[in-house]
Amino acid sequence: QTPAGEDIDVYTFNNANGVELRVMTLGATLTHFFAPDAKGKLADIVLGYDTPSPYLTNSPYCGATVGRYGNRIANGRFSIDSNEYTLVTNNGQNHLHGGTVGYDKRVWDAEIIDVEGGSAVAFSLVSADGDEGYPGTLTIKAVHMLTDENEFRIDYSATTDKATVLNLTHHSYFNLSGAGDILKHMMMINAKTITAIDATSIPTGELMPVVDTPFDFTTPQAIGKRINGEHPQLKAGAGYDHNFVIDRPEGDTSLIVAAQVSDPSSGRTLEVRTTEPGVQLYTGNFLDGSITGKGGTVYNHRNGFCLETQHYPDSPNHPSFPSAQLKPGETYTHTVIYRTGTDG
Ligand code: GLA
């Protein structure tokens, strides 16, 4: 139960290869992801808590479904046509991850559904007109699935009754070793540019080429190799906390590889595919040992990385970015697949 006495349900999925996922209705959150290493040894590869209440009070969005707008909107302001909207500001002057009571803090409805090739639960949520300042009643579905191919798949869809903006994303912190920092993990990101940010992590509008910078992950690189360098973008993000522009034709929404990660110590791998135009690499720069997670584990600096598939941050204020608007009669869709494997 939540501290307010609302019931929370947890669903556990297992497949024939030993992969186990647990998701809960609070925040439509992934709480556990057990994946085998090359020898078949299971480890929980996501950060989280043993009980629900820290997810409400103390969580940096561990495993959550984030919305209405994942990432930042400058000064919590945007307009659609000539209507101006003001959102809750909860990250300095900016709006972050849907505000103070984002979708990560709501209890979603859930229903087990029949799917081919795995098992799934459909989470649903209705977000009221005016919720945290956003216009329009948004009706959302987020189907979370474990497939026989060791994929954790999410299919989002949403409709609105008034023009609005949205950017749903998944905020798991992965650690393919199951503990310690993620600096030796090898990361490939299918991106030739990032959306450069200012000192408050708002995009400047510049698509910065990654070539010859610490942001070039077009070939696999250890996450930690360049993370403490002098590049002004690393200083702005306190490490990697940037939107990578997935290399695909403009407007293309086919399901393609955004990133591939491998952990030399365990041999575990993770591949991320999505229909979205961007992916936020966040390397747990704000984890500082002040949080105690599952099994009493202290989450220290850079003990997890997030790959949040998304539209670009602050898109509502950047007409040159792919649009994050949704109008009545349209359906928002977004798919992400996190596939675990081994390379040993
Ligand atoms: C996102 C943001 C980060 C931080 C984390 C949560 O990845 O971009 O700046 O807010 O979420 O701590």
Coordinates of C-alpha atoms and ligand atoms in Angstrom, one line a residue:
Q1 CA 0.0 0.0 0.0
T2 CA 1.0 3.6 -0.4
P3 CA 1.3 5.6 2.8
A4 CA -2.2 6.9 2.0
G5 CA -3.6 3.4 2.0
E6 CA -4.0 2.9 -1.7
D7 CA -3.4 -0.7 -2.8
I8 CA -0.4 -1.4 -5.1
D9 CA -0.2 -4.5 -7.2
V10 CA 3.0 -6.2 -8.3
Y11 CA 3.2 -8.5 -11.3
T12 CA 6.0 -11.0 -11.8
F13 CA 6.9 -12.3 -15.2
N14 CA 9.3 -15.3 -15.9
N15 CA 10.4 -16.7 -19.2
A16 CA 12.0 -20.1 -20.1
N17 CA 15.5 -18.5 -20.1
G18 CA 15.4 -17.5 -16.4
V19 CA 14.7 -13.9 -17.0
E20 CA 12.4 -12.4 -14.4
L21 CA 10.7 -9.0 -14.4
R22 CA 8.6 -7.4 -11.7
V23 CA 6.5 -4.4 -12.4
M24 CA 4.1 -2.5 -10.0
T25 CA 1.1 -0.3 -10.4
L26 CA 2.8 2.6 -8.5
G27 CA 4.3 4.6 -11.3
A28 CA 3.9 1.7 -13.7
T29 CA 7.4 0.9 -12.4
L30 CA 9.9 -1.8 -13.2
T31 CA 11.2 -2.8 -9.8
H32 CA 13.3 -5.9 -10.6
F33 CA 15.0 -7.3 -13.7
F34 CA 16.8 -10.6 -13.2
A35 CA 19.1 -11.5 -16.1
P36 CA 21.5 -14.4 -16.5
D37 CA 25.3 -13.8 -17.1
A38 CA 27.3 -16.0 -19.5
K39 CA 27.3 -18.9 -17.0
G40 CA 23.6 -18.5 -16.3
K41 CA 24.0 -16.7 -13.0
L42 CA 21.2 -14.3 -12.3
A43 CA 21.6 -10.8 -11.1
D44 CA 19.1 -8.0 -10.6
I45 CA 20.2 -5.4 -13.2
V46 CA 18.1 -2.4 -12.2
L47 CA 18.2 -0.1 -9.2
G48 CA 15.1 0.2 -6.9
Y49 CA 13.7 -0.3 -3.5
D50 CA 12.3 -3.2 -1.4
T51 CA 9.1 -1.2 -0.4
P52 CA 6.8 1.2 -2.2
S53 CA 7.2 4.3 0.0
P54 CA 10.7 5.4 -1.1
Y55 CA 9.4 5.5 -4.7
L56 CA 7.1 8.3 -3.6
T57 CA 9.4 10.2 -1.4
N58 CA 13.0 9.6 -2.3
S59 CA 13.4 8.1 -5.7
P60 CA 15.3 9.6 -8.7
Y61 CA 12.6 8.0 -10.9
C62 CA 14.0 4.4 -10.5
G63 CA 12.3 2.2 -13.1
A64 CA 9.3 4.6 -13.4
T65 CA 7.1 5.6 -16.3
V66 CA 7.8 9.3 -16.5
G67 CA 5.3 11.9 -17.8
R68 CA 3.5 13.9 -18.9
Y69 CA 6.7 15.4 -20.3
G70 CA 9.8 13.4 -19.5
N71 CA 12.9 15.6 -19.2
R72 CA 12.8 19.4 -19.1
I73 CA 10.6 22.2 -20.3
A74 CA 12.3 25.6 -19.9
N75 CA 10.8 27.8 -17.2
G76 CA 7.8 25.5 -17.1
R77 CA 6.3 27.4 -20.0
F78 CA 5.2 26.7 -23.5
S79 CA 2.4 27.6 -25.9
I80 CA 0.2 25.8 -28.3
D81 CA -1.3 28.1 -31.0
S82 CA -1.8 31.3 -29.0
N83 CA -2.6 29.6 -25.7
E84 CA 0.2 29.9 -23.1
Y85 CA 0.6 27.2 -20.4
T86 CA 2.5 27.4 -17.1
L87 CA 3.7 24.1 -15.5
V88 CA 4.9 23.3 -12.1
T89 CA 8.6 24.1 -11.8
N90 CA 10.5 21.5 -9.8
N91 CA 14.1 21.6 -11.2
G92 CA 15.4 25.1 -10.5
Q93 CA 13.4 27.4 -12.8
N94 CA 12.5 24.4 -15.1
H95 CA 9.9 21.7 -15.2
L96 CA 11.3 18.2 -15.0
H97 CA 9.7 14.8 -15.5
G98 CA 6.1 15.9 -15.3
G99 CA 6.4 18.0 -12.2
T100 CA 6.1 17.3 -8.4
V101 CA 3.4 14.7 -8.8
G102 CA 4.4 13.1 -12.1
Y103 CA 3.1 9.8 -13.5
D104 CA 5.8 8.0 -11.5
K105 CA 3.9 8.9 -8.3
R106 CA 0.4 7.8 -9.5
V107 CA -1.1 4.4 -8.9
W108 CA -2.0 3.1 -12.4
D109 CA -4.7 0.6 -13.3
A110 CA -3.4 -2.7 -14.6
E111 CA -4.7 -5.7 -16.5
I112 CA -3.0 -8.8 -17.6
I113 CA -3.4 -9.1 -21.4
D114 CA -2.8 -11.9 -23.9
V115 CA 0.1 -11.3 -26.2
E116 CA 2.1 -13.4 -28.7
G117 CA 5.6 -14.5 -27.6
G118 CA 5.5 -13.5 -24.0
S119 CA 3.5 -12.1 -21.1
A120 CA 2.3 -8.6 -20.6
V121 CA 0.4 -6.2 -18.3
A122 CA -1.3 -3.2 -19.7
F123 CA -1.1 -0.2 -17.3
S124 CA -3.5 2.7 -17.8
L125 CA -3.8 6.1 -16.4
V126 CA -6.1 9.1 -17.1
S127 CA -4.3 12.4 -16.5
A128 CA -6.8 15.2 -16.0
D129 CA -7.0 18.5 -18.0
G130 CA -4.8 20.9 -16.0
D131 CA -2.7 18.1 -14.4
E132 CA 0.6 19.8 -13.2
G133 CA -0.4 22.6 -15.6
Y134 CA -0.8 20.6 -18.8
P135 CA -3.8 21.1 -21.1
G136 CA -6.1 18.2 -22.1
T137 CA -7.3 15.0 -20.5
L138 CA -4.7 12.5 -21.5
T139 CA -5.7 8.8 -21.6
I140 CA -2.6 6.7 -21.5
K141 CA -1.7 3.0 -21.9
A142 CA 1.7 1.6 -21.2
V143 CA 1.9 -2.2 -22.0
H144 CA 4.9 -3.8 -20.2
M145 CA 5.9 -7.1 -21.6
L146 CA 8.6 -9.8 -21.1
T147 CA 9.2 -11.8 -24.3
D148 CA 10.6 -15.2 -24.9
E149 CA 13.6 -13.4 -26.6
N150 CA 14.6 -11.9 -23.2
E151 CA 13.2 -8.5 -24.2
F152 CA 11.6 -6.1 -21.8
R153 CA 9.2 -4.2 -24.1
I154 CA 7.0 -1.2 -23.5
D155 CA 4.4 0.0 -25.9
Y156 CA 2.9 3.3 -25.0
S157 CA -0.1 4.9 -26.5
A158 CA -2.2 8.0 -25.6
T159 CA -5.0 10.2 -26.8
T160 CA -6.2 13.6 -25.7
D161 CA -9.3 15.8 -25.8
K162 CA -7.4 19.1 -26.2
A163 CA -4.1 19.9 -28.0
T164 CA -1.3 19.0 -25.5
V165 CA 2.4 18.0 -25.4
L166 CA 3.8 14.7 -24.1
N167 CA 6.9 12.7 -23.8
L168 CA 6.5 9.5 -22.0
T169 CA 9.7 7.6 -21.1
H170 CA 11.1 4.8 -19.0
H171 CA 13.6 5.6 -16.3
S172 CA 15.3 2.4 -15.2
Y173 CA 18.9 2.7 -13.9
F174 CA 20.7 -0.3 -15.3
N175 CA 23.8 -1.9 -13.9
L176 CA 24.7 -5.1 -15.8
S177 CA 27.1 -6.2 -13.1
G178 CA 24.3 -6.0 -10.6
A179 CA 26.4 -3.8 -8.2
G180 CA 29.2 -1.2 -8.2
D181 CA 29.7 1.6 -10.7
I182 CA 29.0 1.4 -14.4
L183 CA 32.1 3.1 -15.6
K184 CA 33.7 0.0 -17.3
H185 CA 30.5 -0.9 -19.2
M186 CA 31.0 -0.5 -22.9
M187 CA 28.4 1.8 -24.6
M188 CA 27.5 2.2 -28.2
I189 CA 25.0 4.9 -29.1
N190 CA 23.6 5.2 -32.7
A191 CA 23.9 9.0 -32.7
K192 CA 26.0 11.5 -34.7
T193 CA 24.8 14.6 -32.7
I194 CA 23.5 15.5 -29.3
T195 CA 21.2 18.4 -28.4
A196 CA 23.7 20.6 -26.6
I197 CA 22.5 22.0 -23.3
D198 CA 22.9 25.2 -21.3
A199 CA 23.9 25.4 -17.6
T200 CA 20.3 24.5 -16.6
S201 CA 20.3 21.4 -18.9
I202 CA 17.9 23.1 -21.4
P203 CA 18.8 22.5 -25.1
T204 CA 20.4 25.6 -26.7
G205 CA 18.9 24.5 -30.0
E206 CA 22.3 23.4 -31.4
L207 CA 22.7 19.8 -32.7
M208 CA 26.3 19.3 -31.7
P209 CA 28.3 16.8 -33.8
V210 CA 29.8 14.1 -31.5
V211 CA 32.8 13.5 -33.7
D212 CA 36.1 14.2 -31.8
T213 CA 34.2 14.8 -28.5
P214 CA 33.6 12.6 -25.4
F215 CA 30.1 12.2 -26.8
D216 CA 31.2 10.0 -29.7
F217 CA 29.8 6.5 -28.8
T218 CA 29.3 5.5 -32.5
T219 CA 31.9 2.8 -31.7
P220 CA 31.8 1.1 -28.3
Q221 CA 33.5 3.1 -25.6
A222 CA 33.8 2.6 -21.8
I223 CA 31.3 4.9 -20.2
G224 CA 34.0 6.1 -17.7
K225 CA 36.8 6.7 -20.2
R226 CA 36.1 10.4 -20.9
I227 CA 33.3 11.2 -18.4
N228 CA 35.4 13.4 -16.2
G229 CA 36.9 15.4 -19.1
E230 CA 36.9 19.1 -19.6
H231 CA 34.4 19.3 -22.4
P232 CA 31.9 22.1 -21.5
Q233 CA 28.9 19.8 -22.3
L234 CA 30.2 17.3 -19.7
K235 CA 30.6 20.2 -17.2
A236 CA 27.0 21.3 -18.0
G237 CA 25.6 17.8 -17.3
A238 CA 27.9 16.8 -14.4
G239 CA 28.8 13.9 -16.7
Y240 CA 26.5 12.4 -19.4
D241 CA 23.0 13.7 -19.0
H242 CA 22.2 14.5 -22.7
N243 CA 19.8 13.7 -25.4
F244 CA 21.4 11.8 -28.3
V245 CA 19.8 12.3 -31.6
I246 CA 19.2 8.8 -33.0
D247 CA 20.7 8.5 -36.5
R248 CA 17.7 7.9 -38.7
P249 CA 15.9 9.8 -41.5
E250 CA 13.8 12.7 -40.3
G251 CA 10.3 11.5 -39.4
D252 CA 11.3 7.8 -39.5
T253 CA 9.6 5.9 -36.7
S254 CA 10.8 2.4 -37.4
L255 CA 12.0 0.3 -34.5
I256 CA 15.8 0.7 -34.7
V257 CA 18.8 0.3 -32.4
A258 CA 19.5 3.3 -30.2
A259 CA 22.2 1.8 -28.0
Q260 CA 24.1 -1.3 -27.2
V261 CA 25.8 -1.9 -23.8
S262 CA 28.0 -4.7 -22.6
D263 CA 29.6 -5.3 -19.3
P264 CA 33.0 -7.0 -19.6
S265 CA 33.0 -8.3 -16.0
S266 CA 29.7 -10.3 -16.2
G267 CA 29.4 -10.7 -20.0
R268 CA 25.8 -9.3 -19.8
T269 CA 24.6 -7.1 -22.7
L270 CA 21.7 -4.8 -23.2
E271 CA 20.4 -3.6 -26.5
V272 CA 17.9 -0.7 -26.7
R273 CA 15.6 -0.3 -29.7
T274 CA 13.0 2.4 -30.2
T275 CA 10.6 4.2 -32.4
E276 CA 11.6 7.6 -30.8
P277 CA 13.9 10.2 -32.3
G278 CA 16.1 10.6 -29.2
V279 CA 17.6 8.8 -26.2
Q280 CA 18.8 10.4 -23.0
L281 CA 22.0 8.9 -21.6
Y282 CA 22.1 9.7 -17.9
T283 CA 25.0 8.2 -15.9
G284 CA 23.7 8.5 -12.4
N285 CA 25.7 11.8 -11.9
F286 CA 23.4 12.8 -9.0
L287 CA 23.6 9.5 -7.2
D288 CA 25.7 10.3 -4.1
G289 CA 25.4 7.5 -1.6
S290 CA 22.4 9.1 0.1
I291 CA 20.0 6.5 -1.1
T292 CA 19.7 3.0 0.2
G293 CA 18.0 0.6 -2.2
K294 CA 17.2 -3.0 -2.5
G295 CA 18.8 -5.4 0.0
G296 CA 20.4 -2.4 1.8
T297 CA 22.6 -1.5 -1.1
V298 CA 23.8 2.1 -1.1
Y299 CA 23.6 3.7 -4.5
N300 CA 26.8 5.6 -5.0
H301 CA 27.9 8.0 -7.7
R302 CA 27.4 6.4 -11.2
N303 CA 26.1 3.1 -10.0
G304 CA 23.6 3.0 -12.8
F305 CA 22.9 4.4 -16.2
C306 CA 19.6 5.3 -17.9
L307 CA 18.8 5.1 -21.5
E308 CA 15.5 7.1 -21.8
T309 CA 14.0 6.9 -25.2
Q310 CA 12.2 10.2 -25.9
H311 CA 11.5 13.3 -28.0
Y312 CA 14.1 15.9 -27.4
P313 CA 14.0 17.9 -24.2
D314 CA 12.1 21.2 -24.3
S315 CA 10.7 20.4 -27.7
P316 CA 7.6 22.5 -27.1
N317 CA 9.9 25.5 -27.2
H318 CA 12.0 24.5 -30.2
P319 CA 9.9 24.5 -33.4
S320 CA 13.0 22.9 -35.2
F321 CA 12.8 19.7 -33.1
P322 CA 10.4 16.9 -33.9
S323 CA 7.0 17.9 -32.5
A324 CA 5.9 16.5 -29.2
Q325 CA 2.3 17.8 -29.7
L326 CA -0.7 15.6 -29.7
K327 CA -4.1 16.8 -30.9
P328 CA -7.6 15.4 -30.4
G329 CA -8.2 12.5 -32.9
E330 CA -4.5 11.6 -33.0
T331 CA -2.8 8.7 -31.2
Y332 CA 0.6 9.0 -29.6
T333 CA 2.7 5.8 -29.9
H334 CA 6.1 4.9 -28.7
T335 CA 7.8 1.6 -28.4
V336 CA 11.0 0.7 -26.5
I337 CA 12.7 -2.7 -26.2
Y338 CA 15.5 -3.4 -23.7
R339 CA 16.9 -6.8 -24.7
T340 CA 19.3 -8.6 -22.4
G341 CA 21.8 -11.1 -23.5
T342 CA 25.4 -12.3 -23.0
D343 CA 28.5 -12.0 -25.1
G344 CA 30.5 -14.7 -23.3
Ligands
GLA1 C1 17.0 12.6 -15.9 C2 17.5 14.0 -15.9 C3 18.6 14.1 -14.9 C4 18.1 13.7 -13.6 C5 17.5 12.3 -13.6 C6 16.9 12.0 -12.2 O1 17.8 11.7 -16.5 O2 18.0 14.3 -17.2 O3 19.1 15.3 -14.9 O4 17.0 14.5 -13.2 O5 16.6 12.2 -14.6 O6 17.8 12.3 -11.2

